CSV table of C-alpha atoms in Angstrom, one decimal:
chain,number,residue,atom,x,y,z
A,11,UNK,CA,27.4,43.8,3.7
A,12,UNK,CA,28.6,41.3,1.3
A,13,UNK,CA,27.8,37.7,1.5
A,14,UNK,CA,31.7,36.9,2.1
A,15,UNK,CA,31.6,38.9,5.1
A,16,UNK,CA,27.9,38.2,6.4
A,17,UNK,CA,28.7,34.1,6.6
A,18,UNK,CA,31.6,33.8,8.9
A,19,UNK,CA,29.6,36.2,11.2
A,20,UNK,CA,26.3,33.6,11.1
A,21,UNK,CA,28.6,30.7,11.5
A,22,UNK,CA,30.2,32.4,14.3
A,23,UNK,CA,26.7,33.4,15.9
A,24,UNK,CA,25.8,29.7,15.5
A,25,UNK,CA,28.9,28.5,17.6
A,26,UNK,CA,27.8,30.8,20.5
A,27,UNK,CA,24.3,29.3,20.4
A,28,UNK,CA,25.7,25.8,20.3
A,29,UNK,CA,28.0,26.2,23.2
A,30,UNK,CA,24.8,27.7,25.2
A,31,UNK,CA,22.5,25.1,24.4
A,32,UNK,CA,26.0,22.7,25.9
A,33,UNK,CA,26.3,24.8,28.8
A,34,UNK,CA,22.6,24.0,29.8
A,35,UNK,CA,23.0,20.4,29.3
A,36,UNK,CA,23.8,18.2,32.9
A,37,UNK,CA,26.4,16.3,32.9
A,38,UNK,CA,26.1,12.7,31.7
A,39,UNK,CA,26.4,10.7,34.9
A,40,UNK,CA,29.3,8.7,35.7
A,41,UNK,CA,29.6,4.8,36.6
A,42,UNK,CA,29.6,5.5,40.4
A,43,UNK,CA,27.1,8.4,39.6
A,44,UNK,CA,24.7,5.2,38.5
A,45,UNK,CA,25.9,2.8,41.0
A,46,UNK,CA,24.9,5.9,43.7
A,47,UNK,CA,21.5,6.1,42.6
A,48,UNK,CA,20.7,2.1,42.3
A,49,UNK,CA,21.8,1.9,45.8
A,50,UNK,CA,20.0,5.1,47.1
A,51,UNK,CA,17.1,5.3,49.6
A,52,UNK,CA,15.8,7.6,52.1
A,53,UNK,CA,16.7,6.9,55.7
A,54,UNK,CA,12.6,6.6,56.7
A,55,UNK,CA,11.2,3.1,56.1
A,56,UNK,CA,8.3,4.5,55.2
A,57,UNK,CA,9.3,7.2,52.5
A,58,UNK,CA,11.9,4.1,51.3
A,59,UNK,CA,9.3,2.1,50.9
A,60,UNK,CA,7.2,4.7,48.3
A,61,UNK,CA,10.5,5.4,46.5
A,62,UNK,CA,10.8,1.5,46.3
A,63,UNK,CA,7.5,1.2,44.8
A,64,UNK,CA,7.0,4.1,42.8
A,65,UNK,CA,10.4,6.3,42.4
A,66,UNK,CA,13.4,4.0,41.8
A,67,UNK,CA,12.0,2.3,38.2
A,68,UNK,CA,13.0,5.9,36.9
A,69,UNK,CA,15.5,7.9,38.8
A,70,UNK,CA,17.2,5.4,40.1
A,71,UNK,CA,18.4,4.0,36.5
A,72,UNK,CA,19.6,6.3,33.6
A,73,UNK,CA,16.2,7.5,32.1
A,74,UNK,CA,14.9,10.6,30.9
A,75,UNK,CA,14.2,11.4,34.4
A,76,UNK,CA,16.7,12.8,36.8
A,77,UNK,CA,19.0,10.5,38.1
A,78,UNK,CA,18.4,10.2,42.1
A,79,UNK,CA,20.9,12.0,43.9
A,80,UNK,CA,23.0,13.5,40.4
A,81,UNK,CA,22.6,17.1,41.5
A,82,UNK,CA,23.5,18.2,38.0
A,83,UNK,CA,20.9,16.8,36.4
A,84,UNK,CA,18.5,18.7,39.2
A,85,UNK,CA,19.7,22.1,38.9
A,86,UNK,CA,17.6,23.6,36.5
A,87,UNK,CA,14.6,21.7,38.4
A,88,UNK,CA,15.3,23.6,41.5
A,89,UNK,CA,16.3,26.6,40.0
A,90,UNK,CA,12.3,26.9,39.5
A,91,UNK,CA,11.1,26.1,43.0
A,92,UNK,CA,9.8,23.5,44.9
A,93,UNK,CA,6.3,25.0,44.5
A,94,UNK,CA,6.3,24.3,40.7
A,95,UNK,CA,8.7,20.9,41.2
A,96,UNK,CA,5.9,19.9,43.4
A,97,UNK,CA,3.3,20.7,40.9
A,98,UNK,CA,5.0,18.9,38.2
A,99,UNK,CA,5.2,15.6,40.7
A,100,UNK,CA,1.5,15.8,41.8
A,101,UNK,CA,0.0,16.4,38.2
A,102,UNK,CA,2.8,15.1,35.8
A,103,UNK,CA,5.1,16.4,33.5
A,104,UNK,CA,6.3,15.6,30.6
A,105,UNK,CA,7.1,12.3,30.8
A,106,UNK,CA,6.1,12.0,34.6
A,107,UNK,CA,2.4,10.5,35.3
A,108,UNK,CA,0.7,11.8,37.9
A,109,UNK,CA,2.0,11.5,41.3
A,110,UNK,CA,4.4,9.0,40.2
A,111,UNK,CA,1.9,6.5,40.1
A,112,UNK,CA,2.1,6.9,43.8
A,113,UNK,CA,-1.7,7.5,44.0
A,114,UNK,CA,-1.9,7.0,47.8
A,115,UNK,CA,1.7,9.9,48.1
A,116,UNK,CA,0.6,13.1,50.2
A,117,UNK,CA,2.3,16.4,48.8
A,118,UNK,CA,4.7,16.1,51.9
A,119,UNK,CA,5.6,12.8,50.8
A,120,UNK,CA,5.9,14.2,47.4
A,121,UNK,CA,8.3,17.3,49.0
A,122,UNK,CA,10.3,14.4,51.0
A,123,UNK,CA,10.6,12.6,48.3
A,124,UNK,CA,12.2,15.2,45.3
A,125,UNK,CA,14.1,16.7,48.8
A,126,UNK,CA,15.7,13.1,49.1
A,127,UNK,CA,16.0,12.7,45.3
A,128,UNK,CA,17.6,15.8,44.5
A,129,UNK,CA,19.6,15.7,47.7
A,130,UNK,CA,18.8,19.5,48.8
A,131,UNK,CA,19.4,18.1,52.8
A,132,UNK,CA,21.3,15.7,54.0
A,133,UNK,CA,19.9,12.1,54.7
């Protein structure tokens, strides 16, 4: 194969794998996307009252974490099951600490709580 041929062939096989990598990507959230999640909180005063104190710093502002209530942005999350979501939010993640910082957060609370985030039922 000669080099003429063999470079529009790697510079086409590079477009495919950039448009992938796109197609995983979320969608940036919108304005009312943002205004959404600042104004979110679960309908018990009690589980409000965690996400006040230990959820809404991160996903309730745009941040490396998912946005609360952007479903886009909790897709892939889901896509791996609330077992290992749940894993992630007791023992951190990436950028996550443990729990949250919600040190005193059950792992119900902790299953209420990414349920209400990523909206998966209705509140």
């Amino acid at each position: 194969m000669s080099s003429a041929s063999f470079l529009p062939r790697i510079a086409s096989c590079f477009m495919v794998l950039l448009l992938a990598a796109c197609q995983d990507q979320p969608a940036e959230p919108a304005a009312a996307d943002l205004q959404r999640a600042e104004q979110l909180r679960p309908a018990d005063t009690r589980l409000a009252s965690i996400y006040d104190r230990s959820c809404v710093t991160c996903h309730g502002v745009r941040s490396a974490a998912p946005l609360a209530g952007f479903q886009a942005a909790w897709r892939k999350r889901l896509d791996q099951g609330m077992d290992t979501l749940l894993t992630h939010a007791r023992e951190g993640f990436n950028g996550m600490p443990a729990k949250g910082l919600c040190s005193d957060c059950t792992d119900d609370d902790l299953r209420a709580l990414i349920q209400f985030m990523s909206q998966t039922h209705a509140h």
